[in-house]
PDB file of C-alpha atoms in Angstrom:
ATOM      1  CA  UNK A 204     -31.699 -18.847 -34.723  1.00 51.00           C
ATOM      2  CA  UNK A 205     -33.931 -15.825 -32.674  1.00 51.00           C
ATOM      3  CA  UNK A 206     -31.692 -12.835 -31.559  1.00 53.00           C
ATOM      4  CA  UNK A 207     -32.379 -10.462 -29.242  1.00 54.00           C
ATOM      5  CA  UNK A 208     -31.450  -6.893 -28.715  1.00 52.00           C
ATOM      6  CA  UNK A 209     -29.949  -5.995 -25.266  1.00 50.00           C
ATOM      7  CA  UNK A 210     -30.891  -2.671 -24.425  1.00 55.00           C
ATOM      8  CA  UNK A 211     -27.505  -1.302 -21.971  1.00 50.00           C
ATOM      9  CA  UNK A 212     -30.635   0.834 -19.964  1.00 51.00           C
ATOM     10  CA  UNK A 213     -31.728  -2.138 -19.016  1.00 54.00           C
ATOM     11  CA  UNK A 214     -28.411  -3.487 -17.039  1.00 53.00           C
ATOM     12  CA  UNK A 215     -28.304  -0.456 -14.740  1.00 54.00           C
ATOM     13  CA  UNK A 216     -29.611   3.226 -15.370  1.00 56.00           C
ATOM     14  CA  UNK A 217     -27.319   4.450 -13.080  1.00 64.00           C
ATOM     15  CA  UNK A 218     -23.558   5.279 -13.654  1.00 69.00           C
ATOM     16  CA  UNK A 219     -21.132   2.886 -11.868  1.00 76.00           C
ATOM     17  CA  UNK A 220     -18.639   4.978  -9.203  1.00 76.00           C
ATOM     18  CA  UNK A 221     -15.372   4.236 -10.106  1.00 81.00           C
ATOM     19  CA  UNK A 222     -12.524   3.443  -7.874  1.00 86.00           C
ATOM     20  CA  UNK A 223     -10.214   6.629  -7.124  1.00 91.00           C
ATOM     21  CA  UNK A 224      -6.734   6.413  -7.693  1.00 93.00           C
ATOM     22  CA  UNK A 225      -5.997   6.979  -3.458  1.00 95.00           C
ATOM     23  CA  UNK A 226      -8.008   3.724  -3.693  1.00 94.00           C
ATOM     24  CA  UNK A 227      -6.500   2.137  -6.192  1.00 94.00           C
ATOM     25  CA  UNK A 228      -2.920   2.459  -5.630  1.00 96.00           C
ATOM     26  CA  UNK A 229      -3.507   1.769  -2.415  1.00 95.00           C
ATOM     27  CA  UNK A 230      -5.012  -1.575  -2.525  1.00 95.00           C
ATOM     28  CA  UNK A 231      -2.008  -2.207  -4.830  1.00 96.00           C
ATOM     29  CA  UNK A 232      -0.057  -1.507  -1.554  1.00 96.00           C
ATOM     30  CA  UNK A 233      -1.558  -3.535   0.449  1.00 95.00           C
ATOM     31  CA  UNK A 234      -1.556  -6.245  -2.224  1.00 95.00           C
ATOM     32  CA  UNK A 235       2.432  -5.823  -1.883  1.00 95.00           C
ATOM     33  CA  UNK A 236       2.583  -6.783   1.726  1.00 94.00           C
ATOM     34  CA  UNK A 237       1.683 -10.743   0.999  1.00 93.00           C
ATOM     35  CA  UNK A 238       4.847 -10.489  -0.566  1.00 93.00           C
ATOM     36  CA  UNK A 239       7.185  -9.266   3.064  1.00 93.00           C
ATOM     37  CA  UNK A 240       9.028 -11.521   4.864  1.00 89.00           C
ATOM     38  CA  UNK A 241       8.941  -8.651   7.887  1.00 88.00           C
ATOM     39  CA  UNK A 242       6.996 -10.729  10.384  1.00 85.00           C
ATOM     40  CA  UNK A 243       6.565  -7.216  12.664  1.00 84.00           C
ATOM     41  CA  UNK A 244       6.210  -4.701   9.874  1.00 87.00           C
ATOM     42  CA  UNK A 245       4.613  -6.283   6.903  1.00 92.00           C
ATOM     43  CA  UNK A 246       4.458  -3.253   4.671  1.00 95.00           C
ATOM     44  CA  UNK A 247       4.074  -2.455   1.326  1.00 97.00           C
ATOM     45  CA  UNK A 248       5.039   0.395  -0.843  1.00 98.00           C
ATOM     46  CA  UNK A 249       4.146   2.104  -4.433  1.00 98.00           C
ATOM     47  CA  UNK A 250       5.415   4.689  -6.192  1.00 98.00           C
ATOM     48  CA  UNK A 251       3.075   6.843  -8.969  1.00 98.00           C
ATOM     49  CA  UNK A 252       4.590   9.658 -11.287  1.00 97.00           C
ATOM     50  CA  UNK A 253       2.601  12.571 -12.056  1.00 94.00           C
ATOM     51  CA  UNK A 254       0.712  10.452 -14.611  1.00 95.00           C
ATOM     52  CA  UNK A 255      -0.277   8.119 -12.650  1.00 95.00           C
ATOM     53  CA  UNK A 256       2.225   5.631 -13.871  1.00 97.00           C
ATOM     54  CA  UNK A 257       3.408   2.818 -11.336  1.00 97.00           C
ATOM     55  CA  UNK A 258       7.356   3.663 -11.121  1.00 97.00           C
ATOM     56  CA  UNK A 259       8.123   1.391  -8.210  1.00 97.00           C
ATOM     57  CA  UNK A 260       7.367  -1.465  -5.971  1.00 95.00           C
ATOM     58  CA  UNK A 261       8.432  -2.882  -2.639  1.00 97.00           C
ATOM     59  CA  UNK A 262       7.653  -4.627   0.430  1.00 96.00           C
ATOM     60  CA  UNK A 263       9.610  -5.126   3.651  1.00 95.00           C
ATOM     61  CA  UNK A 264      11.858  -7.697   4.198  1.00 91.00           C
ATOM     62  CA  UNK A 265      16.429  -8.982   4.075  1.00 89.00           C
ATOM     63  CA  UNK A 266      18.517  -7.904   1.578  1.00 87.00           C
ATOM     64  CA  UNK A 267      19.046 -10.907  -1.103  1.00 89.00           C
ATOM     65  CA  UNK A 268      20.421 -13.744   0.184  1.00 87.00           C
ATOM     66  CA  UNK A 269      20.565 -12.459   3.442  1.00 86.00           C
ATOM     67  CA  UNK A 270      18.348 -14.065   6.835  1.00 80.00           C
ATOM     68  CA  UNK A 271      14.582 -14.325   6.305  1.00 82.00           C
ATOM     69  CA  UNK A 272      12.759 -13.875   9.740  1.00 82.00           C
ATOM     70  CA  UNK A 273       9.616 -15.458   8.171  1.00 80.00           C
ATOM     71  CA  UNK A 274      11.059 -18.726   7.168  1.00 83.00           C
ATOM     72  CA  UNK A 275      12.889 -18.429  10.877  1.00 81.00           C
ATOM     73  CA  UNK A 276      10.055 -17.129  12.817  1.00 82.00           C
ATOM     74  CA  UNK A 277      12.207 -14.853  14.978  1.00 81.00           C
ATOM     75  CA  UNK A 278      13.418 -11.462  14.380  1.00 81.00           C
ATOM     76  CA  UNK A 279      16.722 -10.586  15.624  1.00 81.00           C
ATOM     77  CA  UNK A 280      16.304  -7.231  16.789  1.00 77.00           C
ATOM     78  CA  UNK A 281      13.204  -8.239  18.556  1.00 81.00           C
ATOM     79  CA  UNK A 282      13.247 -11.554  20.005  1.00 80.00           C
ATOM     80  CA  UNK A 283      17.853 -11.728  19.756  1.00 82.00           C
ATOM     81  CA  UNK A 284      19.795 -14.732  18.364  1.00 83.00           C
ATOM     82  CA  UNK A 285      18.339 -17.975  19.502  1.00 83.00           C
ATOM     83  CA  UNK A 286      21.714 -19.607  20.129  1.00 85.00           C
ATOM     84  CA  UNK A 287      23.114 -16.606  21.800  1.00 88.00           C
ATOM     85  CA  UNK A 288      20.136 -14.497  22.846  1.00 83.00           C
ATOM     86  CA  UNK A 289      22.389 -11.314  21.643  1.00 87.00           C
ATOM     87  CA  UNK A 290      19.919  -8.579  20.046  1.00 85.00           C
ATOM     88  CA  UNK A 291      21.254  -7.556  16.609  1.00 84.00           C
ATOM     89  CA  UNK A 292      20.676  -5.188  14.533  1.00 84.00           C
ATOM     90  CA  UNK A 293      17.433  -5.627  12.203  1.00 83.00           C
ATOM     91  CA  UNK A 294      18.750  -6.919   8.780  1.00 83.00           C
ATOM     92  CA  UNK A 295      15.366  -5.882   6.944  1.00 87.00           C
ATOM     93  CA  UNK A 296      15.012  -3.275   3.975  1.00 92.00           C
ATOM     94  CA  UNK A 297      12.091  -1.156   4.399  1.00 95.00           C
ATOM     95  CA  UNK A 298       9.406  -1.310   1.437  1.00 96.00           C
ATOM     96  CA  UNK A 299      10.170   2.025   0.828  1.00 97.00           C
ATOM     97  CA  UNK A 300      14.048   1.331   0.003  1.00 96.00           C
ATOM     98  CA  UNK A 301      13.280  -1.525  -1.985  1.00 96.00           C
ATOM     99  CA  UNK A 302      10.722   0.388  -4.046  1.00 97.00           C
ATOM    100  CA  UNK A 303      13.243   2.751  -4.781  1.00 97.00           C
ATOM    101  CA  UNK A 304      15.920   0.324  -5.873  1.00 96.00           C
ATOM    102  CA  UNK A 305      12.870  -1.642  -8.341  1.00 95.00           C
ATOM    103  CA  UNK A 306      12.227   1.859 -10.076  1.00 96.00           C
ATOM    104  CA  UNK A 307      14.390   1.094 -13.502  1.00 94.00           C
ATOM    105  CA  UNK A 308      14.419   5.129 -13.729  1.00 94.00           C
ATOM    106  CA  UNK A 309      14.750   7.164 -10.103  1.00 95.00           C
ATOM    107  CA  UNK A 310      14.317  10.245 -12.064  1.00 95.00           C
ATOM    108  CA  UNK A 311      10.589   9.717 -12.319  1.00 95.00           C
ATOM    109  CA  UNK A 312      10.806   9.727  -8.615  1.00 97.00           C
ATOM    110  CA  UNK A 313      10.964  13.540  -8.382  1.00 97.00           C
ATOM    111  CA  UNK A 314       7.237  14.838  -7.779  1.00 97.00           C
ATOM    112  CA  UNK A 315       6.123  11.555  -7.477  1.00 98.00           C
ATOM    113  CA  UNK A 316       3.583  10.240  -4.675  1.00 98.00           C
ATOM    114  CA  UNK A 317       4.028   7.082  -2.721  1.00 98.00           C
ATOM    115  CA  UNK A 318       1.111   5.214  -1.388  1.00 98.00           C
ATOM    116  CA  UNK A 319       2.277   3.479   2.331  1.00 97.00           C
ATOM    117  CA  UNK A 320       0.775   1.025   4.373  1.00 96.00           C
ATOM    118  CA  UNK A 321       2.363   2.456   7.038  1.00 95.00           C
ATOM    119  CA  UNK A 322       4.034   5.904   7.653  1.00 96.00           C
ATOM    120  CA  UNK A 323       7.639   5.671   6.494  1.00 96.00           C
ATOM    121  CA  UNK A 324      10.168   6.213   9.313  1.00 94.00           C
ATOM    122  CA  UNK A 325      12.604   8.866   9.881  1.00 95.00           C
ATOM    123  CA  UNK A 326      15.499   7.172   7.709  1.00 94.00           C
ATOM    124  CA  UNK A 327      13.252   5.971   5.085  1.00 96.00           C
ATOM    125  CA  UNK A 328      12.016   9.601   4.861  1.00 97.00           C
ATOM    126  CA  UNK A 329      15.578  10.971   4.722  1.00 97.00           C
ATOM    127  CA  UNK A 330      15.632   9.377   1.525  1.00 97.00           C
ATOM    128  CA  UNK A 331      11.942  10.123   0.170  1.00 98.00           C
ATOM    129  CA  UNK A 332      12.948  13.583   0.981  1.00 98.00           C
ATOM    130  CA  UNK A 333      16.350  12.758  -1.308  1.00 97.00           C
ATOM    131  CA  UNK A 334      14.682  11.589  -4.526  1.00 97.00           C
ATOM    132  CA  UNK A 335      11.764  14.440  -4.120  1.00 97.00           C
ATOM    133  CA  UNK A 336       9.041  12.528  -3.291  1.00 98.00           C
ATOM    134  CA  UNK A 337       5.647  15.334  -3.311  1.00 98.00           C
ATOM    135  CA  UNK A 338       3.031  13.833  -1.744  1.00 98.00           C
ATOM    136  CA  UNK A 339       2.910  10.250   0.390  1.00 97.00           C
ATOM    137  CA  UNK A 340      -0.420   8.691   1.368  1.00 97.00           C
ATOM    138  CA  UNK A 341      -0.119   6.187   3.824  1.00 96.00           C
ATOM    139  CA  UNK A 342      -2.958   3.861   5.780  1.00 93.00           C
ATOM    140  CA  UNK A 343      -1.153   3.373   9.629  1.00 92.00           C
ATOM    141  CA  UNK A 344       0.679   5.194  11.982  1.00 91.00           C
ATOM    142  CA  UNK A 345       4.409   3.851  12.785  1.00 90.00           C
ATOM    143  CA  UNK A 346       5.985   3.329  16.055  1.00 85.00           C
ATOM    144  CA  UNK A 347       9.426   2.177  15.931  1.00 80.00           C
ATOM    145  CA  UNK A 348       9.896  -1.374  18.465  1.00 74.00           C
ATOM    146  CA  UNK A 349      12.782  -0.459  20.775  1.00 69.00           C
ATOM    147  CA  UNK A 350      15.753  -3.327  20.385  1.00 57.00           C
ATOM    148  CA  UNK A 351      15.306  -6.474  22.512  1.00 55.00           C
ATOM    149  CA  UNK A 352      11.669  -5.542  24.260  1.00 56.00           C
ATOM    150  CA  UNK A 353      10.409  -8.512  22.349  1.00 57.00           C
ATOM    151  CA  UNK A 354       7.939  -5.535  20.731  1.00 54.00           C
ATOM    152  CA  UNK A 355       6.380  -4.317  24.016  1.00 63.00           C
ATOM    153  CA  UNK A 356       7.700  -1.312  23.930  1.00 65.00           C
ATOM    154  CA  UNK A 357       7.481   1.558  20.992  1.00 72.00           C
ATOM    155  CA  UNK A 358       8.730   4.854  20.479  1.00 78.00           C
ATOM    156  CA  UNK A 359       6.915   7.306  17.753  1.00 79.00           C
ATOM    157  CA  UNK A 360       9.180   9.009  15.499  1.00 86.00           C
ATOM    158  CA  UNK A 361       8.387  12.567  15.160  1.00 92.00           C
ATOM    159  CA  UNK A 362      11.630  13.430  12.931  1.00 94.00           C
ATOM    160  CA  UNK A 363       9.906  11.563  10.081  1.00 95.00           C
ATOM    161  CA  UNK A 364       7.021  14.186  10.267  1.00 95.00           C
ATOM    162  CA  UNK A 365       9.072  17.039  10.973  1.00 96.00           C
ATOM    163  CA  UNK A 366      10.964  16.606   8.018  1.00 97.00           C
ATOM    164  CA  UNK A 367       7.881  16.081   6.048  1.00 96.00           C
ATOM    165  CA  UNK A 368       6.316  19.454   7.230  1.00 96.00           C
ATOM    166  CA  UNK A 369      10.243  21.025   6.542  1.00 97.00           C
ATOM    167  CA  UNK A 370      10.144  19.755   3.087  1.00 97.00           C
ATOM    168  CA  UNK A 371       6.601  20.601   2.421  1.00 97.00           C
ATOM    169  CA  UNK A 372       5.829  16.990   1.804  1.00 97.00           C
ATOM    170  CA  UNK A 373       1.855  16.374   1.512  1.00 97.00           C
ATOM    171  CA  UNK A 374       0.926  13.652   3.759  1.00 96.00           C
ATOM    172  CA  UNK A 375      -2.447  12.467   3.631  1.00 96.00           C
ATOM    173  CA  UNK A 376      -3.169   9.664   5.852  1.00 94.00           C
ATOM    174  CA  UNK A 377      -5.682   7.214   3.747  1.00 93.00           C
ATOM    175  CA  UNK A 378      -9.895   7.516   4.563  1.00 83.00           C
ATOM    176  CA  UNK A 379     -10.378   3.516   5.437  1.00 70.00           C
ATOM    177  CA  UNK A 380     -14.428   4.853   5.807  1.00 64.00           C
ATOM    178  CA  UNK A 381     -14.430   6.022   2.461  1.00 53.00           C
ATOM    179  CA  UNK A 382     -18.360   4.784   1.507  1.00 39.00           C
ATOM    180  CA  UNK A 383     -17.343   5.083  -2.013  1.00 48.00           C
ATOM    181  CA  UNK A 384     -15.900   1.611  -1.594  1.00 44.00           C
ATOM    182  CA  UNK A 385     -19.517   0.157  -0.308  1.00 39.00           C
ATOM    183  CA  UNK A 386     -21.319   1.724  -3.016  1.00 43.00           C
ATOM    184  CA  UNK A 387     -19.237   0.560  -5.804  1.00 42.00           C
ATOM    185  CA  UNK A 388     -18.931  -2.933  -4.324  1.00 44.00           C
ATOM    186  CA  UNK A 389     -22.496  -3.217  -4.131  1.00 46.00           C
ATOM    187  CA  UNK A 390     -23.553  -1.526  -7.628  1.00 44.00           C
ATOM    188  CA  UNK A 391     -21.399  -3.381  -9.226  1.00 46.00           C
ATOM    189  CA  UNK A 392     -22.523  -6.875  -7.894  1.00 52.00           C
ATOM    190  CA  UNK A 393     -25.943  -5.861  -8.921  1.00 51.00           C
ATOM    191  CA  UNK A 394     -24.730  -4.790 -12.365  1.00 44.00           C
ATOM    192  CA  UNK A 395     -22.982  -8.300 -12.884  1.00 51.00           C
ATOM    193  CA  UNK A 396     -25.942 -10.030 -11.424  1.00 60.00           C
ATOM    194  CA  UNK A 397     -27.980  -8.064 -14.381  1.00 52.00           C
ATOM    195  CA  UNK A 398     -25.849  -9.091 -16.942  1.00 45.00           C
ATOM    196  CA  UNK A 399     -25.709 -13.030 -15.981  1.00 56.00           C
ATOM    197  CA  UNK A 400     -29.811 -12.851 -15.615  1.00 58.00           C
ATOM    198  CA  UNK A 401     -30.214 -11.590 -19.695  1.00 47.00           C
ATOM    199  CA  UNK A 402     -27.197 -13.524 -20.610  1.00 50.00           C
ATOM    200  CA  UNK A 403     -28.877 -16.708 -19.275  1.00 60.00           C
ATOM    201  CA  UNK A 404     -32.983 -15.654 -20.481  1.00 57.00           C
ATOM    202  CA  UNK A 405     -31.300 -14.757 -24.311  1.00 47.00           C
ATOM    203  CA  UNK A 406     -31.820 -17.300 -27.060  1.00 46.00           C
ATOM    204  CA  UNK A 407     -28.704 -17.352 -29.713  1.00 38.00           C
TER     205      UNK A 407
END
């Protein structure tokens, strides 16, 4: 039986870019959202201690037990009771809240950053502001739907930011051009394209 030496120069001879951890966590985000049951504000949230521990998940969607608009496929703030057509009050728990109530120890929350698919509203930031949040990187603007305009109409909250700014909560809205995210894509489909060829032309 022949061996043969693999020299690692010759799978790449150039250092693969690693994900950052803006990218990271936030993919981990967005990953959260194919778990909401919001069908007009999918949205995911993560929370990452100073170490860049994950502390907390979330996604939007009812309390437990209660309604789920995406096995319904109507939202009752939005489109009202189908029997009645009353508008009711939205019976969703943001991502954020839930995130908070999966961390098994809120202390970590204090300094902590939370990565956003959207930009938390004004109540959700009431409480961010609460547990001491530091820094919150988010992907999308929000606009809150206005009751029973069947989401044609939107209103931006400004609070939410103003509090931010008050607080001197970083907000850094997420770089979707970020060419780091080509490069490594593409370097490492070369690398793994490398290491099938000399896997496949190497006698054990």
């Amino acid at each position: 039986m022949s061996e043969e030496v693999v020299n690692s120069s010759e799978v790449t001879d150039e250092k693969i870019v690693r994900s950052s951890w803006d990218e990271l966590f936030m993919k981990m985000a967005d990953q959260a959202v194919a778990r909401s049951a919001c069908i007009h504000y999918p949205i995911g949230s993560i929370f990452v201690d100073k170490e860049r521990h994950i502390i907390g998940f979330g996604y939007s969607g009812p309390s437990k037990g209660d309604f789920d608009c995406a096995e319904a496929g109507y939202c009752l703030k939005v489109d009202g009771d189908p029997l009645t057509g009353e508008i009711k009050r939205c019976n969703g728990a943001h991502a954020e809240m839930n995130a908070i109530a999966n961390c098994a120890d809120t202390s970590k929350l204090k300094g902590s950053t939370l990565y956003n698919t959207i930009f938390p509203c004004y109540d959700c930031m009431k409480i961010l502001n609460n547990v001491g949040v530091s820094r919150i990187v988010y992907r999308h603007e929000y606009r809150r739907m206005v009751d029973g305009k069947k989401g044609e109409r939107e209103e931006r909250e400004q609070e939410a930011v103003d509090l931010a700014a008050k607080r001197g909560i970083i907000i850094d809205k997420y770089d979707t051009t970020d060419e780091h995210k080509i490069k490594h894509g593409k370097k490492l489909k070369e690398t793994q394209e490398q290491i099938k060829n000399i896997e496949e032309n190497t006698k054990w």
